[in-house]
Amino acid sequence: MEKDKIYQLRTEATKIKPIINIGKNGITESVLEEIKKQLKANRLLKIKMLKTSAEGEDIKQSAEKLAEATKATLIDVRGSTVVIYK
């Protein structure tokens, strides 16, 4: 994806609130299904991750796995907030 598009999506993401919260159980199958459903409806999705949900990884690594599992593009990771786009 080109940089202009990513920059535009990051700007757009600042205006939306996190729809999904990932808690201490981490990235489960039901969480992945919900994310896929939300991506289909919204295309741009902001996800809040609990710091303990990373299972020993940092949030960036978890976000990359999440994007890969949902076949989405990782747009941004800031603190414990992840933005993906499909």
Short mmCIF file of C-alpha atoms in Angstrom, two decimals:
data_model
loop_
_atom_site.label_atom_id
_atom_site.label_comp_id
_atom_site.label_asym_id
_atom_site.label_seq_id
_atom_site.Cartn_x
_atom_site.Cartn_y
_atom_site.Cartn_z
CA MET A 1 0.00 0.00 0.00
CA GLU A 2 1.39 3.43 -0.89
CA LYS A 3 2.43 5.91 1.79
CA ASP A 4 -0.18 8.53 0.85
CA LYS A 5 -3.00 6.04 1.38
CA ILE A 6 -1.56 4.91 4.72
CA TYR A 7 -1.18 8.53 5.85
CA GLN A 8 -4.78 9.26 4.82
CA LEU A 9 -6.04 6.19 6.73
CA ARG A 10 -4.05 7.17 9.85
CA THR A 11 -5.66 10.61 9.73
CA GLU A 12 -9.10 9.05 9.31
CA ALA A 13 -8.41 6.68 12.23
CA THR A 14 -7.86 9.57 14.63
CA LYS A 15 -11.57 10.41 14.27
CA ILE A 16 -12.89 6.96 15.19
CA LYS A 17 -13.14 5.23 18.56
CA PRO A 18 -11.87 1.70 19.26
CA ILE A 19 -14.66 -0.75 18.45
CA ILE A 20 -13.02 -3.88 19.83
CA ASN A 21 -11.15 -4.41 23.09
CA ILE A 22 -8.80 -7.37 23.41
CA GLY A 23 -8.46 -8.40 27.04
CA LYS A 24 -6.36 -10.78 29.09
CA ASN A 25 -7.49 -13.83 27.06
CA GLY A 26 -5.63 -12.41 24.07
CA ILE A 27 -6.47 -13.02 20.44
CA THR A 28 -9.00 -15.83 20.48
CA GLU A 29 -10.97 -17.36 17.61
CA SER A 30 -14.12 -15.48 18.64
CA VAL A 31 -12.18 -12.18 18.69
CA LEU A 32 -10.87 -12.89 15.18
CA GLU A 33 -14.40 -13.62 13.93
CA GLU A 34 -15.70 -10.36 15.41
CA ILE A 35 -12.81 -8.40 13.88
CA LYS A 36 -13.50 -9.94 10.46
CA LYS A 37 -17.18 -9.02 10.78
CA GLN A 38 -16.34 -5.44 11.78
CA LEU A 39 -13.79 -5.10 8.96
CA LYS A 40 -16.42 -6.16 6.45
CA ALA A 41 -18.80 -3.50 7.79
CA ASN A 42 -16.33 -0.65 8.42
CA ARG A 43 -13.10 -1.40 6.48
CA LEU A 44 -11.07 0.76 8.92
CA LEU A 45 -10.97 -0.56 12.45
CA LYS A 46 -9.42 0.65 15.68
CA ILE A 47 -8.70 -1.98 18.32
CA LYS A 48 -7.64 -1.42 21.92
CA MET A 49 -5.37 -4.11 23.38
CA LEU A 50 -4.81 -4.68 27.06
CA LYS A 51 -1.07 -4.68 27.73
CA THR A 52 -1.34 -8.16 29.27
CA SER A 53 -3.09 -9.51 26.15
CA ALA A 54 0.19 -9.59 24.25
CA GLU A 55 1.22 -12.93 25.84
CA GLY A 56 4.87 -12.02 26.30
CA GLU A 57 5.13 -10.24 22.95
CA ASP A 58 5.02 -6.53 22.44
CA ILE A 59 1.83 -5.04 21.06
CA LYS A 60 3.37 -4.42 17.63
CA GLN A 61 4.07 -8.16 17.18
CA SER A 62 0.55 -9.03 18.30
CA ALA A 63 -0.87 -6.43 15.91
CA GLU A 64 1.09 -7.93 13.01
CA LYS A 65 -0.25 -11.40 13.84
CA LEU A 66 -3.76 -9.98 14.12
CA ALA A 67 -3.51 -8.29 10.71
CA GLU A 68 -2.14 -11.47 9.16
CA ALA A 69 -4.88 -13.64 10.69
CA THR A 70 -7.62 -11.34 9.38
CA LYS A 71 -5.92 -10.70 6.00
CA ALA A 72 -5.93 -6.96 6.76
CA THR A 73 -3.25 -4.28 6.48
CA LEU A 74 -1.70 -2.94 9.66
CA ILE A 75 -1.94 0.85 9.45
CA ASP A 76 -0.76 2.08 12.83
CA VAL A 77 0.19 1.04 16.36
CA ARG A 78 0.19 3.72 19.05
CA GLY A 79 0.58 2.65 22.62
CA SER A 80 -1.96 -0.11 23.06
CA THR A 81 -4.18 0.97 20.13
CA VAL A 82 -4.00 -0.81 16.77
CA VAL A 83 -5.48 0.36 13.47
CA ILE A 84 -6.10 -2.13 10.65
CA TYR A 85 -7.67 -1.73 7.22
CA LYS A 86 -9.16 -4.09 4.70
#
